[in-house]
Short mmCIF file of C-alpha atoms and ligand atoms in Angstrom, two decimals:
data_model
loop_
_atom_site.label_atom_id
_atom_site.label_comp_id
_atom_site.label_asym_id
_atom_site.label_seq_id
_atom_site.Cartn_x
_atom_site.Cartn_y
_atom_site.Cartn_z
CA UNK A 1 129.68 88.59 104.29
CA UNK A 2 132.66 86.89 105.81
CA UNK A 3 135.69 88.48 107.60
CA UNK A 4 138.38 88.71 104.79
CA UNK A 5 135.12 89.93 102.28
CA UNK A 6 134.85 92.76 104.33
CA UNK A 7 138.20 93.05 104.70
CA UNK A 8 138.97 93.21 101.04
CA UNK A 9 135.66 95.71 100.35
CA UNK A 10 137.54 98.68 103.21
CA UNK A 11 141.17 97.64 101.98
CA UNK A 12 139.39 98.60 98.04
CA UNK A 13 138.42 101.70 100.03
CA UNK A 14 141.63 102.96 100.71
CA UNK A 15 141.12 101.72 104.27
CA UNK A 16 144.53 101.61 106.32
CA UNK A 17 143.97 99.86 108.94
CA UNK A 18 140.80 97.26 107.09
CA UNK A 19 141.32 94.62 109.36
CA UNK A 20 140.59 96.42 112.37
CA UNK A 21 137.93 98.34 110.78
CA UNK A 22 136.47 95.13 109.88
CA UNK A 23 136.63 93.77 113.00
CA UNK A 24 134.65 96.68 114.69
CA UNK A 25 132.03 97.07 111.78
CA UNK A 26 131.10 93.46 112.40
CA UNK A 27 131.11 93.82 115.58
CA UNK A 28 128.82 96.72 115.85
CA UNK A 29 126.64 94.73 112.89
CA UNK A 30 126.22 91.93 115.58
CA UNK A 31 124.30 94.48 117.96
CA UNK A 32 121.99 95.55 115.25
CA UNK A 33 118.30 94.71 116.45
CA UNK A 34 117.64 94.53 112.40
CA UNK A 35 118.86 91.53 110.12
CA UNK A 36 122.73 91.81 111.00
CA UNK A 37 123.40 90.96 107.17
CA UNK A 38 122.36 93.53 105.86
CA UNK A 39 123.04 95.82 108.94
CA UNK A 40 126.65 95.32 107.95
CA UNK A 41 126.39 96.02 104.65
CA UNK A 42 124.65 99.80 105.05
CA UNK A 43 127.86 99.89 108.01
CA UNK A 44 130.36 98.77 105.46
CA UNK A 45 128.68 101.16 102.31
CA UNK A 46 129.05 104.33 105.07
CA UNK A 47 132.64 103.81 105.61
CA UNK A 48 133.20 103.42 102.07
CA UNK A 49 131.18 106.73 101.33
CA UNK A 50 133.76 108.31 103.30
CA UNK A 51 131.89 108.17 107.01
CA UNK A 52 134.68 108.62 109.93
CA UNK A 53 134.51 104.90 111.59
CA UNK A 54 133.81 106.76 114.84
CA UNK A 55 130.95 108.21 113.58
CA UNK A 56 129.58 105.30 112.00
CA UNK A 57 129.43 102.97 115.20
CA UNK A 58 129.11 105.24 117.65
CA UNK A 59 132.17 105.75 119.93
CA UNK A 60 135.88 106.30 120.04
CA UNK A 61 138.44 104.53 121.90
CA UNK A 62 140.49 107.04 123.63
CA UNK A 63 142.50 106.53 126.44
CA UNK A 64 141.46 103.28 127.34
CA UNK A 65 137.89 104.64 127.63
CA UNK A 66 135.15 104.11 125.17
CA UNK A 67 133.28 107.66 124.61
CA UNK A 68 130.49 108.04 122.80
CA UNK A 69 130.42 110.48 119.51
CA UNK A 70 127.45 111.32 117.14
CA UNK A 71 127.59 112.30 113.41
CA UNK A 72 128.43 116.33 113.48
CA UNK A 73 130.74 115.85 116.17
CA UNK A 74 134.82 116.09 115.62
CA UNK A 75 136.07 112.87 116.77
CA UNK A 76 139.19 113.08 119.11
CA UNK A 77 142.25 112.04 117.78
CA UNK A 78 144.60 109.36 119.31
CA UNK A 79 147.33 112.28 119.40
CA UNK A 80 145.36 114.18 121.62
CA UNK A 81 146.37 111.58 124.29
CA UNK A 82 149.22 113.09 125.03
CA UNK A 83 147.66 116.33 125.55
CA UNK A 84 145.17 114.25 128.48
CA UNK A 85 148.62 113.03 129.76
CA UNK A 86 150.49 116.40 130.17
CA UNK A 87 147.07 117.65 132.05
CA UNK A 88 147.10 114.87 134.33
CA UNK A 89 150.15 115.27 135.58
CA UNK A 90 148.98 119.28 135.71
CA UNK A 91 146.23 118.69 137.53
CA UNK A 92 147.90 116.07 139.87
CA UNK A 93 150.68 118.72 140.52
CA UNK A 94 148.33 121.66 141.28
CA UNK A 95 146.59 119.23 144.04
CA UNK A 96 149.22 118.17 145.59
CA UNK A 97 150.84 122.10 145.44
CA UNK A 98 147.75 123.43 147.44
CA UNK A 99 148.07 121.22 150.29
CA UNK A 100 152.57 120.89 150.54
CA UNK A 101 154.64 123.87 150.40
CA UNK A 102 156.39 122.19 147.20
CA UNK A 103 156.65 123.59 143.74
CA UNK A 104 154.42 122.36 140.86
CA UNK A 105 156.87 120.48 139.54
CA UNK A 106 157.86 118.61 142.69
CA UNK A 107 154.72 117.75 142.99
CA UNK A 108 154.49 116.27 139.71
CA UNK A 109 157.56 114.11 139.94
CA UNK A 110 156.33 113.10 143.02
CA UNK A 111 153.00 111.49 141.75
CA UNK A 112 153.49 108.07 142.60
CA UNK A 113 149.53 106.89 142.68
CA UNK A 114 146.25 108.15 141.73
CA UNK A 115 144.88 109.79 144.58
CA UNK A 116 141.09 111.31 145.20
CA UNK A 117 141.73 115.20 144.71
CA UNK A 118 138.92 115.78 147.34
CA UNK A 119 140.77 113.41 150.31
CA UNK A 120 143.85 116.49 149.96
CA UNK A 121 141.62 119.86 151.00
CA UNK A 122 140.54 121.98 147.56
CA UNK A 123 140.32 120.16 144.78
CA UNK A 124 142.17 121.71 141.21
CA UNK A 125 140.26 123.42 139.30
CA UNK A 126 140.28 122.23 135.48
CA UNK A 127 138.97 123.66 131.94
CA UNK A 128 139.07 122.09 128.41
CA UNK A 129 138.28 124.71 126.62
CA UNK A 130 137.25 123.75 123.47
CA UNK A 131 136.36 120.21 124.72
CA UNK A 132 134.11 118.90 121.72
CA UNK A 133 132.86 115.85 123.27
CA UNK A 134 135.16 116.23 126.42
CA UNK A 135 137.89 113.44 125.76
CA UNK A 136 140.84 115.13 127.81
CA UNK A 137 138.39 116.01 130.81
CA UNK A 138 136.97 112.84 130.87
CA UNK A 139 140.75 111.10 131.14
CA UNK A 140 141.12 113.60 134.02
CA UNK A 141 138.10 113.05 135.71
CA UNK A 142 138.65 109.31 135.69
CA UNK A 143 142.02 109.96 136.99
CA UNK A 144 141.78 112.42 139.43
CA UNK A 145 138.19 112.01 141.48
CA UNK A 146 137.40 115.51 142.47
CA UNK A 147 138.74 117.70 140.50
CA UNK A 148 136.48 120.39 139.22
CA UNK A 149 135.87 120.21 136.35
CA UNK A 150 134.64 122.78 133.58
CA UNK A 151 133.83 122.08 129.91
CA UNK A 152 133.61 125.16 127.41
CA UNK A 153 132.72 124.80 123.80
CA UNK A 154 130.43 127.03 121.26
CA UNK A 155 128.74 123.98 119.73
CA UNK A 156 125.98 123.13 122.31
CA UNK A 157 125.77 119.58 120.71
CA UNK A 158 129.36 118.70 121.59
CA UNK A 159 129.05 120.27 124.47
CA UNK A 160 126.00 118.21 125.87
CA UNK A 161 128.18 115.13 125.18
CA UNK A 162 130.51 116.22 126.81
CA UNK A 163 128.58 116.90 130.06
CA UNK A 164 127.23 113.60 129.59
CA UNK A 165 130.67 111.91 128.99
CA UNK A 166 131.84 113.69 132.02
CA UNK A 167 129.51 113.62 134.60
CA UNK A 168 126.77 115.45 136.60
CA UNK A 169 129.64 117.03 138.39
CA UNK A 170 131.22 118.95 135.82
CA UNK A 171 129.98 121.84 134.87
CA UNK A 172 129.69 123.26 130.81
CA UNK A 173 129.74 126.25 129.60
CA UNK A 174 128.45 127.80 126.09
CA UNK A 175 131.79 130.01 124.90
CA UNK A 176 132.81 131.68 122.47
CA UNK A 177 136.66 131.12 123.30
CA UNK A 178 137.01 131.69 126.61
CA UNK A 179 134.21 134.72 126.48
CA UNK A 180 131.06 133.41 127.98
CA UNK A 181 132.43 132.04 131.48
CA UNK A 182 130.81 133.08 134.78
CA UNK A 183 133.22 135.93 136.25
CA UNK A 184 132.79 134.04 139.79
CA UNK A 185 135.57 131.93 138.11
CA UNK A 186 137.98 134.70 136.88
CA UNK A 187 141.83 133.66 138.21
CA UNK A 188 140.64 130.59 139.65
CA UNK A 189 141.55 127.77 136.48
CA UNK A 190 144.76 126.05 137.88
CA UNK A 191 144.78 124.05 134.38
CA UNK A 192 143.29 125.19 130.93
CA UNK A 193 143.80 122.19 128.27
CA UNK A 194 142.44 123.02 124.77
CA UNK A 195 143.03 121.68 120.81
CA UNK A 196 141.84 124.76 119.49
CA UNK A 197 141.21 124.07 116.20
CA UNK A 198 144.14 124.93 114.34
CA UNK A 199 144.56 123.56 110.59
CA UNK A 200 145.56 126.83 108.37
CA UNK A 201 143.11 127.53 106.05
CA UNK A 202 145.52 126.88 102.92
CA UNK A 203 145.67 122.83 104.03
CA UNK A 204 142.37 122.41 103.88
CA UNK A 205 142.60 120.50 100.38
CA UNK A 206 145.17 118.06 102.15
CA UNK A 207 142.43 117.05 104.80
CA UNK A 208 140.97 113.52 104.57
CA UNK A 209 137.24 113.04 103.64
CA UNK A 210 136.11 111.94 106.35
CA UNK A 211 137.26 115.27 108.31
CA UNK A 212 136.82 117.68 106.00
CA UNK A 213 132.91 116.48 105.16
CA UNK A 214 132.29 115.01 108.33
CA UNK A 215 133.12 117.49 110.30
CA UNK A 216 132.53 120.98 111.40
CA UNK A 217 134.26 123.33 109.31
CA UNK A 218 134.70 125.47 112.80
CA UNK A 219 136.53 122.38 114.48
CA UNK A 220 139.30 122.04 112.31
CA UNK A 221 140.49 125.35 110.72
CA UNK A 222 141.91 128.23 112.77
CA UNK A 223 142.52 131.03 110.38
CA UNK A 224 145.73 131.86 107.85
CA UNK A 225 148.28 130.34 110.00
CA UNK A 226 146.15 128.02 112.16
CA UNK A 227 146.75 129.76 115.04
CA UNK A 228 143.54 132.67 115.40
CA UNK A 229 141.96 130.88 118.29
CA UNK A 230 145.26 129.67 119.76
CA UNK A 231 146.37 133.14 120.05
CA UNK A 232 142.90 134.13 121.30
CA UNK A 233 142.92 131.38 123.93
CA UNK A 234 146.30 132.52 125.27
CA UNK A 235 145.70 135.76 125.92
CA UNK A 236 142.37 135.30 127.68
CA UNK A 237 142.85 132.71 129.61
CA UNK A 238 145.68 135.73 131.54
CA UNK A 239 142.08 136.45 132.93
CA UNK A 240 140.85 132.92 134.29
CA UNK A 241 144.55 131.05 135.10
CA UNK A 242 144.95 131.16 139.33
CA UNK A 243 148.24 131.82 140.44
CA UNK A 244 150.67 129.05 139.41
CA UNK A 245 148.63 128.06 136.78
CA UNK A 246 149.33 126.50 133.59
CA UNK A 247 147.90 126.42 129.62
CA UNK A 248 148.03 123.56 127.72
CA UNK A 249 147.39 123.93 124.06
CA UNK A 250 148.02 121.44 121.45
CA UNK A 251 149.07 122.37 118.14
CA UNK A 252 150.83 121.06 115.00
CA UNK A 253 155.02 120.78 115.54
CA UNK A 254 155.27 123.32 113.04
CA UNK A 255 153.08 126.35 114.45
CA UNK A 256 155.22 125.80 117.98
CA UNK A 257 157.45 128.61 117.05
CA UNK A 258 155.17 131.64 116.38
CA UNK A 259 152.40 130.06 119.42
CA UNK A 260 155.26 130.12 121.42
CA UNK A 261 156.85 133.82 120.68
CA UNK A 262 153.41 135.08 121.03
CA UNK A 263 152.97 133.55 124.11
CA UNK A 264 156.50 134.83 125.59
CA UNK A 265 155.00 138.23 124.47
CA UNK A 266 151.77 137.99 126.65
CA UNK A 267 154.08 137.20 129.51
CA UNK A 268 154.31 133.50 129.93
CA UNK A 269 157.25 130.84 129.87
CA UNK A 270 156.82 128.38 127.41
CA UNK A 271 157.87 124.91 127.14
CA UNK A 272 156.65 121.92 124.50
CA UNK A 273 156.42 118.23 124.68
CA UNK A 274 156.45 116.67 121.15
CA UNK A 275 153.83 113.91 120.26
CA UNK A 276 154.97 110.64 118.91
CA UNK A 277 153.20 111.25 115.50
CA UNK A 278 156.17 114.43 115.37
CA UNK A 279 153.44 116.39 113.90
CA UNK A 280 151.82 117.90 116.91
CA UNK A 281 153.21 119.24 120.11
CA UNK A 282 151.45 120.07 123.34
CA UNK A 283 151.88 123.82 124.00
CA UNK A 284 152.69 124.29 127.73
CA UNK A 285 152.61 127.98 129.46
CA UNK A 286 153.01 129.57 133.21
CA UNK A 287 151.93 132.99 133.74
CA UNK A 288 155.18 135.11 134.64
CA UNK A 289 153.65 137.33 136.76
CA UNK A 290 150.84 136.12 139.31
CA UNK A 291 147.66 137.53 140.81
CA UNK A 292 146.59 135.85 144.05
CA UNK A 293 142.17 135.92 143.73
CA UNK A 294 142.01 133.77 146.72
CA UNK A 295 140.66 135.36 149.95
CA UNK A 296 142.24 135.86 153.73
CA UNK A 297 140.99 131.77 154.43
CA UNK A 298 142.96 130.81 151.20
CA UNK A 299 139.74 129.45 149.43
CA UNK A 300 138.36 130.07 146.04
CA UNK A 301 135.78 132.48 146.49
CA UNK A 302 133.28 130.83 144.82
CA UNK A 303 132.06 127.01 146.30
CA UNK A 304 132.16 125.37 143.31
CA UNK A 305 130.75 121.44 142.93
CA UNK A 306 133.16 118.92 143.01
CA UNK A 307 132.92 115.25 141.73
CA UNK A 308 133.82 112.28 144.38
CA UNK A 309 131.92 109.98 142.15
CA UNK A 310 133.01 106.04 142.62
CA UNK A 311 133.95 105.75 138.76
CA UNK A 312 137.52 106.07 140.09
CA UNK A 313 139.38 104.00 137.30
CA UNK A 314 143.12 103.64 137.49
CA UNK A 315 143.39 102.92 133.20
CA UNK A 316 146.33 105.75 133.21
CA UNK A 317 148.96 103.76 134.73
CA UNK A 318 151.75 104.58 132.65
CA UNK A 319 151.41 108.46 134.23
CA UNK A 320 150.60 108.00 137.48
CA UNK A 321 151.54 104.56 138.34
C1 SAM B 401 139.68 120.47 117.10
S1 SAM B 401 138.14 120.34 117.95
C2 SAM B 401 138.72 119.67 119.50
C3 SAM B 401 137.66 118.99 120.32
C4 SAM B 401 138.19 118.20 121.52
N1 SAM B 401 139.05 119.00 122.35
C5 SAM B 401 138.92 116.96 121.06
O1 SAM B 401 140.15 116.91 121.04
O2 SAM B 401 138.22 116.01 120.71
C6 SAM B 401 137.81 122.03 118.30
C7 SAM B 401 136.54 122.32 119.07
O3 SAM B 401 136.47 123.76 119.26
C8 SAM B 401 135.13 124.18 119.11
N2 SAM B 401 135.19 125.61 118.71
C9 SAM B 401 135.53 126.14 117.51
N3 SAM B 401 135.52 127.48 117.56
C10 SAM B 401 135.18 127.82 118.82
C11 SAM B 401 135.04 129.05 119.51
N4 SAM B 401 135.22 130.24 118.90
N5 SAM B 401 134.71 129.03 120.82
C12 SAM B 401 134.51 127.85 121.45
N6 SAM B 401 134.62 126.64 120.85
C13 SAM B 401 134.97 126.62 119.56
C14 SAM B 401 134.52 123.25 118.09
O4 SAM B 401 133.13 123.18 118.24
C15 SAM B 401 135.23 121.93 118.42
O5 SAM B 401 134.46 121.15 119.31
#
C-alpha cells in the first residue's frame, strides 16, 4: 500500500494526526520478519479497530526517549512531560540542598548542568508512585545518574516494565497506593511524582476508544470527583516525604482547587504549574511541618542502592541546560 493509501485509510479512521501515524505504521511494517505487505495491513486494520498506536508498535516516544509499552498497559501521555520536568528540577534541587546550606529553591535556580547525583555525597531519593511503565522515573534517571530511585504500582505487569525501563538500580515495589512500601523507607522520599489516575467516573463516556477499551479501567478513573487516590496519595505520603520534601501530583486544571484545599488541610503548601494542553496541572506540595528520620551522621538509615550507570544522557536540555 503506498504512503498517501495509508494515509487516506487512518484519516477515514478519524485519525488526527494520519500522516504521522502512517509514517510509524510503515515503519514498524518494515521490521516485520513476515511479508511486510501484509504486516502493514493487520498494523493498519488494529489502529482502525480502535488499538492505541503505542500499543500497536510497541513503544512511546516520551521525552526524547523511546520506552517500550505492551497491550494492557496505560500509555503515558505527552502531558505528563511536564510532570518529568517539575521532578527534575525536584530532584536536582534536593541534591544539591543536601550537600550546600541553600534552600530548595536556590538550588533549583541554580541548576545550570546535569550533574551525577552520586559525585555530590547522598544521592535524592525518588518515588513515582503510580509509575505504570515508569516514564517520569525513567526521564529522571537519565537525567540525574544516581538518584535512587523507587517505582510503586499495583499492576505487577506495568510494574515489571517499569523496572526494566528503569534499570537494575531502581528498585519496585507492589502497592496499593502508597501501602505496601518497606518501613526502612518511611520519611526518607525527598520527591514523590505520581498521575494517579484521576478521570471522574461521570466522564467516562467522553473517553476515546482507544483508552477506555485499551486500557485498564483502574488507570484512568479515580472515583466521583477523580480525585480518591489523589487524596489517598497525599495524605500518605505525610508518612514517607523526608524533611524538605516535596509531592508532585498531576491532575486535570479543573480538580486543582479541591486537591489543593485538601492538601492545605493535611498541612502542606501548595503551588501548581499549568500544562500547555490547559487541561492538566502538576500538583506541587511541601510538608509544613518537618520530621528529621536521619540519624546523628546525617545519613538515611537505610543503605539503599544507587544507580551510577553510564546511560547518562543529557536529552533534557531545555531544564537543566
Ligand atoms: C494514569 S496511570 C499513570 C501511569 C504512569 N504514571 C504514566 O504516566 O504513564 C495510573 C497508574 O496507577 C496504577 N494504579 C491504579 N490504582 C492503583 C492503586 N490503588 N495503587 C497503586 N497503583 C495503582 C495503575 O496500574 C496505572 O499504572
Amino acid at each position: 500500500m503506498d504512503p498517501p493509501k495509508v494515509v487516506a485509510r487512518l484519516r477515514e479512521a478519524g485519525c488526527v494526526f494520519a500522516e504521522d501515524e502512517a509514517r510509524i505504521l510503515m515503519e514498524a511494517a518494515q521490521g516485520s520478519v513476515s511479508d511486510q505487505e501484509s504486516s502493514l495491513t493487520e498494523l493498519i486494520a488494529r489502529r482502525v479497530a480502535g488499538e492505541p498506536l503505542e500499543q500497536i508498535v510497541g513503544w512511546v516516544e516520551f521525552a526524547g526517549q523511546r520506552l517500550p509499552v505492551v497491550p494492557g498497559v496505560f500509555v503515558p501521555r505527552q502531558r505528563t512531560a511536564l510532570l518529568a520536568e517539575r521532578s527534575i528540577l525536584a530532584v536536582q534541587a534536593a541534591t544539591d540542598t543536601v550537600q550546600t546550606t541553600g534552600s530548595a529553591v536556590q538550588a533549583a535556580n541554580a541548576v545550570r548542568d546535569v550533574t551525577d547525583a552520586t559525585e555530590n555525597g547522598r544521592p535524592a531519593r525518588f518515588l513515582e508512585a503510580f509509575c505504570g511503565v515508569g516514564a517520569v522515573a525513567t526521564t529522571v534517571a537519565s537525567a540525574i545518574p544516581g538518584t535512587q530511585i523507587h517505582l510503586g504500582d499495583h499492576d505487577e505487569t506495568a510494574l515489571r516494565w517499569a523496572q526494566d525501563n528503569v534499570g537494575p538500580c531502581a528498585q519496585a515495589h507492589l502497592l496499593d497506593c502508597l501501602v505496601g512500601l518497606p518501613q526502612a523507607l518511611s520519611g526518607s522520599f525527598d520527591v514523590i511524582s505520581a498521575v494517579p489516575p484521576y478521570v471522574p467516573d461521570s466522564a467516562a463516556q467522553f473517553l476515546p476508544r482507544e483508552a477506555s477499551e485499551h486500557e485498564p479501567a483502574t488507570a484512568l478513573f479515580g472515583g466521583v470527583d477523580g480525585l480518591d487516590l489523589v487524596r489517598r496519595l497525599v495524605s500518605e505520603s505525610r508518612e514517607w516525604l523526608a524533611p524538605g520534601g516535596v509531592v508532585l501530583i498531576e491532575l486535570g486544571a479543573a480538580q486543582y482547587t479541591n486537591a489543593a484545599e485538601f492538601a492545605e488541610a493535611q498541612g502542606f503548601t501548595a503551588t501548581s504549574t499549568l500544562g500547555e494542553d490547559e487541561q492538566s496541572v502538576v500538583l506541587e506540595l511541601q510538608l509544613n511541618e518537618r520530621r528529621n528520620p536521619m540519624n546523628e551522621n546525617n545519613r538515611w538509615p537505610e543503605v539503599a542502592r544507587s544507580c551510577t550507570d553510564a546511560r547518562r544522557r543529557h536529552f533534557w536540555p531545555a531544564v537543566v541546560g
